[in-house]
Amino acid sequence: MARIAFHLRIKEGEREAYREEHEDVPDALESAYLDSGAGIETYSVFEKDGHVFGFMEVEDPEKIKTVMEDSEAQAAWAEVMDPILIDSEDQWMDEVYRMV
């Protein structure tokens, strides 16, 4: 099981909008992830002071990254998030420590 994480930043003044949008994540987006064949076991998103941290445990990280980059459901979600998030060229993080 691979562990992957990403970091995003929220635009100034958009923190409440970000949290409100996550109260009702579209079923199509969740289905795209769950039906991707990537083997998602865990997916959590955390937010603090405009910083977003997403964490996944997944069998096939490349498959879920492809869904996150190319699916229609993700594209629709990106339209919702575009006015809320700061653009990021490289959102993926490296795991530097894990206590088992």
Backbone as JSON, one array per atom type, in Angstrom:
{
  "sequence": "MARIAFHLRIKEGEREAYREEHEDVPDALESAYLDSGAGIETYSVFEKDGHVFGFMEVEDPEKIKTVMEDSEAQAAWAEVMDPILIDSEDQWMDEVYRMV",
  "N": [[0.86, -1.18, 0.0], [0.71, 2.09, -0.98], [1.56, 5.34, 0.22], [0.5, 8.55, -0.27], [0.67, 12.12, -0.61], [-0.57, 15.5, -0.79], [-0.17, 19.09, -1.07], [-1.9, 22.09, -0.89], [-2.77, 25.56, -1.35], [-5.02, 27.97, -0.07], [-6.7, 30.74, -1.45], [-6.47, 34.09, -0.23], [-9.05, 35.03, 1.95], [-10.83, 33.06, 1.12], [-11.21, 30.83, 2.64], [-13.52, 29.93, 4.09], [-15.25, 29.4, 1.96], [-13.91, 27.27, 0.79], [-14.12, 25.31, 2.8], [-16.93, 25.09, 2.93], [-17.57, 24.07, 0.36], [-16.55, 21.53, 0.63], [-18.33, 20.3, 2.28], [-20.18, 19.0, 0.83], [-19.13, 17.1, -1.25], [-19.11, 16.27, -4.66], [-20.9, 13.37, -5.75], [-20.09, 12.2, -8.13], [-17.38, 12.77, -8.26], [-16.34, 11.4, -6.03], [-17.06, 8.82, -6.85], [-15.52, 8.58, -9.19], [-12.97, 8.38, -8.1], [-13.21, 6.13, -6.38], [-14.01, 4.14, -8.15], [-11.88, 3.87, -9.82], [-10.05, 1.83, -9.84], [-7.72, 2.1, -8.54], [-7.46, 1.34, -5.96], [-8.08, 2.7, -3.48], [-7.69, 3.09, -0.06], [-7.67, 4.82, 2.08], [-8.56, 8.24, 2.24], [-8.03, 11.4, 3.1], [-8.61, 14.85, 3.81], [-7.15, 17.7, 5.11], [-7.28, 20.94, 6.67], [-5.76, 23.99, 7.57], [-5.39, 27.26, 8.53], [-5.47, 28.17, 5.84], [-3.87, 26.36, 4.51], [-3.88, 23.32, 2.81], [-3.86, 19.88, 3.25], [-3.67, 16.83, 1.78], [-4.12, 13.35, 2.09], [-3.5, 10.03, 1.13], [-3.91, 6.5, 1.18], [-3.15, 4.07, -1.02], [-3.39, 1.56, -3.52], [-2.4, 1.84, -6.17], [-0.71, 4.45, -6.96], [-0.13, 5.95, -9.29], [-2.31, 5.49, -10.92], [-4.43, 6.71, -9.5], [-3.52, 9.32, -9.51], [-3.69, 9.87, -12.22], [-6.47, 9.82, -12.57], [-7.07, 12.02, -10.99], [-5.95, 14.01, -12.51], [-7.1, 13.81, -15.07], [-9.84, 13.07, -15.21], [-13.34, 13.64, -15.99], [-14.97, 14.27, -13.85], [-13.13, 15.27, -12.0], [-12.29, 17.51, -13.44], [-14.63, 19.06, -13.42], [-14.79, 19.55, -10.67], [-12.45, 20.99, -10.35], [-13.15, 23.36, -11.61], [-14.88, 24.42, -9.73], [-13.12, 24.74, -7.6], [-11.21, 26.47, -8.64], [-11.56, 29.37, -8.3], [-10.97, 29.46, -5.64], [-8.6, 28.2, -4.79], [-5.0, 28.63, -4.82], [-3.05, 28.49, -7.7], [-0.98, 25.67, -8.36], [1.95, 24.26, -9.45], [3.29, 21.92, -8.7], [2.01, 19.87, -6.59], [2.4, 17.56, -5.16], [3.77, 15.79, -2.4], [6.77, 14.66, -0.72], [7.26, 11.83, 1.26], [8.98, 11.96, 4.22], [9.41, 10.81, 6.65], [8.3, 8.07, 8.57], [6.73, 6.55, 11.18], [6.32, 3.35, 12.2]],
  "CA": [[0.0, 0.0, 0.0], [1.47, 3.33, -1.07], [1.05, 6.51, 0.94], [0.81, 9.75, -1.02], [0.11, 13.33, -0.01], [-0.42, 16.74, -1.54], [-0.33, 20.34, -0.35], [-2.48, 23.19, -1.66], [-3.01, 26.78, -0.57], [-6.29, 28.65, -0.32], [-6.57, 32.19, -1.67], [-6.87, 34.97, 0.89], [-10.47, 35.3, 2.06], [-11.63, 31.97, 0.54], [-11.16, 29.65, 3.52], [-14.88, 29.45, 4.37], [-15.77, 28.82, 0.72], [-13.27, 25.96, 0.64], [-14.74, 24.38, 3.75], [-18.32, 24.88, 2.54], [-17.61, 23.18, -0.8], [-16.23, 20.16, 1.06], [-19.45, 19.72, 3.04], [-20.97, 18.2, -0.11], [-18.3, 16.73, -2.39], [-19.98, 15.59, -5.63], [-20.86, 11.9, -5.83], [-19.35, 11.84, -9.34], [-15.95, 12.83, -7.95], [-16.04, 10.26, -5.16], [-17.16, 7.61, -7.67], [-14.35, 8.52, -10.08], [-11.84, 7.89, -7.3], [-13.47, 4.78, -5.87], [-14.16, 3.21, -9.27], [-10.7, 4.01, -10.68], [-9.2, 0.65, -9.8], [-6.47, 2.47, -7.86], [-7.43, 0.68, -4.65], [-8.01, 3.66, -2.38], [-8.1, 2.6, 1.25], [-7.87, 6.01, 2.91], [-8.36, 9.54, 1.61], [-8.42, 12.45, 4.03], [-8.15, 16.2, 3.5], [-7.06, 18.53, 6.31], [-7.04, 22.35, 6.38], [-5.39, 24.84, 8.71], [-4.87, 28.57, 8.16], [-5.32, 28.31, 4.4], [-3.05, 25.28, 3.95], [-4.63, 22.08, 2.64], [-3.02, 18.7, 3.18], [-4.43, 15.65, 1.43], [-3.38, 12.12, 2.34], [-4.13, 8.8, 0.64], [-3.3, 5.18, 1.12], [-3.7, 3.6, -2.28], [-2.61, 0.48, -4.15], [-1.76, 2.28, -7.4], [-0.67, 5.91, -6.92], [-0.16, 6.55, -10.63], [-3.68, 5.4, -11.43], [-5.26, 7.74, -8.87], [-3.04, 10.62, -10.0], [-4.26, 10.04, -13.55], [-7.87, 10.2, -12.37], [-7.08, 13.38, -10.45], [-5.53, 14.94, -13.55], [-7.76, 13.67, -16.36], [-11.25, 12.68, -15.23], [-14.34, 14.7, -16.14], [-15.43, 14.64, -12.51], [-12.09, 16.13, -11.43], [-12.32, 18.78, -14.18], [-15.76, 19.82, -12.89], [-14.4, 19.97, -9.32], [-11.43, 22.02, -10.52], [-13.86, 24.61, -11.91], [-15.4, 24.93, -8.45], [-11.99, 25.09, -6.75], [-10.33, 27.45, -9.27], [-11.56, 30.69, -7.65], [-10.69, 29.29, -4.2], [-7.22, 27.73, -4.56], [-3.86, 29.2, -5.52], [-2.49, 27.53, -8.66], [0.24, 25.0, -7.93], [2.54, 23.4, -10.48], [3.68, 20.64, -8.12], [1.34, 19.76, -5.3], [2.7, 16.3, -4.49], [4.78, 15.88, -1.34], [7.6, 13.48, -0.45], [7.24, 11.34, 2.64], [10.34, 11.98, 4.74], [9.5, 10.03, 7.88], [7.12, 7.29, 8.93], [6.9, 5.68, 12.32], [5.41, 2.22, 12.0]],
  "C": [[0.9, 1.24, 0.0], [0.78, 4.43, -0.28], [1.47, 7.74, 0.14], [0.1, 10.94, -0.39], [0.32, 14.51, -0.93], [-0.68, 17.94, -0.64], [-0.86, 21.39, -1.31], [-2.62, 24.4, -0.75], [-4.3, 27.44, -1.03], [-6.02, 30.14, -0.49], [-7.08, 32.95, -0.45], [-8.38, 35.23, 0.82], [-11.38, 34.18, 1.55], [-11.71, 30.72, 1.42], [-12.56, 29.08, 3.79], [-15.5, 28.82, 3.13], [-15.2, 27.43, 0.51], [-13.95, 24.93, 1.55], [-16.19, 24.07, 3.38], [-18.43, 23.93, 1.35], [-17.34, 21.73, -0.4], [-17.3, 19.54, 1.96], [-20.29, 18.81, 2.15], [-20.16, 17.93, -1.37], [-19.18, 15.94, -3.37], [-19.78, 14.08, -5.65], [-20.03, 11.46, -7.03], [-17.85, 11.84, -9.08], [-15.56, 11.65, -7.06], [-16.08, 8.95, -5.96], [-15.97, 7.46, -8.6], [-13.14, 7.97, -9.33], [-12.04, 6.43, -6.91], [-13.54, 3.74, -6.98], [-12.93, 3.19, -10.19], [-9.86, 2.75, -10.79], [-7.87, 0.91, -9.12], [-6.36, 1.84, -6.48], [-7.26, 1.65, -3.49], [-8.51, 3.0, -1.1], [-8.44, 3.77, 2.17], [-7.68, 7.25, 2.06], [-8.91, 10.57, 2.58], [-7.86, 13.78, 3.56], [-8.24, 17.0, 4.8], [-6.82, 19.97, 5.88], [-6.72, 23.11, 7.66], [-4.81, 26.14, 8.14], [-4.59, 28.72, 6.67], [-4.41, 27.3, 3.73], [-3.88, 24.0, 3.95], [-3.63, 20.94, 2.49], [-3.93, 17.52, 2.88], [-3.56, 14.42, 1.57], [-4.17, 10.93, 1.83], [-3.26, 7.59, 0.91], [-3.97, 4.5, -0.05], [-2.78, 2.53, -2.88], [-1.81, 0.97, -5.35], [-1.76, 3.8, -7.47], [-0.74, 6.55, -8.3], [-1.56, 6.54, -11.21], [-4.55, 6.48, -10.81], [-4.81, 9.12, -9.3], [-3.59, 10.9, -11.39], [-5.72, 10.45, -13.46], [-7.96, 11.64, -11.9], [-6.69, 14.41, -11.51], [-6.46, 14.94, -14.76], [-9.25, 13.39, -16.35], [-12.18, 13.89, -15.4], [-14.83, 15.19, -14.79], [-14.42, 15.57, -11.84], [-12.08, 17.49, -12.12], [-13.47, 19.66, -13.68], [-15.44, 20.36, -11.5], [-13.36, 21.09, -9.39], [-12.06, 23.37, -10.86], [-14.41, 25.25, -10.64], [-14.25, 25.46, -7.59], [-11.13, 26.22, -7.32], [-10.38, 28.84, -8.62], [-11.15, 30.65, -6.17], [-9.23, 28.98, -3.92], [-6.19, 28.51, -5.37], [-3.31, 28.12, -6.45], [-1.17, 26.97, -8.14], [0.72, 24.08, -9.03], [2.82, 22.0, -9.93], [3.13, 20.53, -6.71], [1.74, 18.53, -4.51], [3.88, 16.44, -3.55], [5.56, 14.58, -1.25], [7.44, 13.09, 1.02], [8.68, 11.26, 3.13], [10.51, 11.19, 6.03], [8.2, 9.3, 8.09], [7.49, 6.41, 10.12], [5.88, 4.56, 12.21], [4.99, 1.66, 13.33]]
}
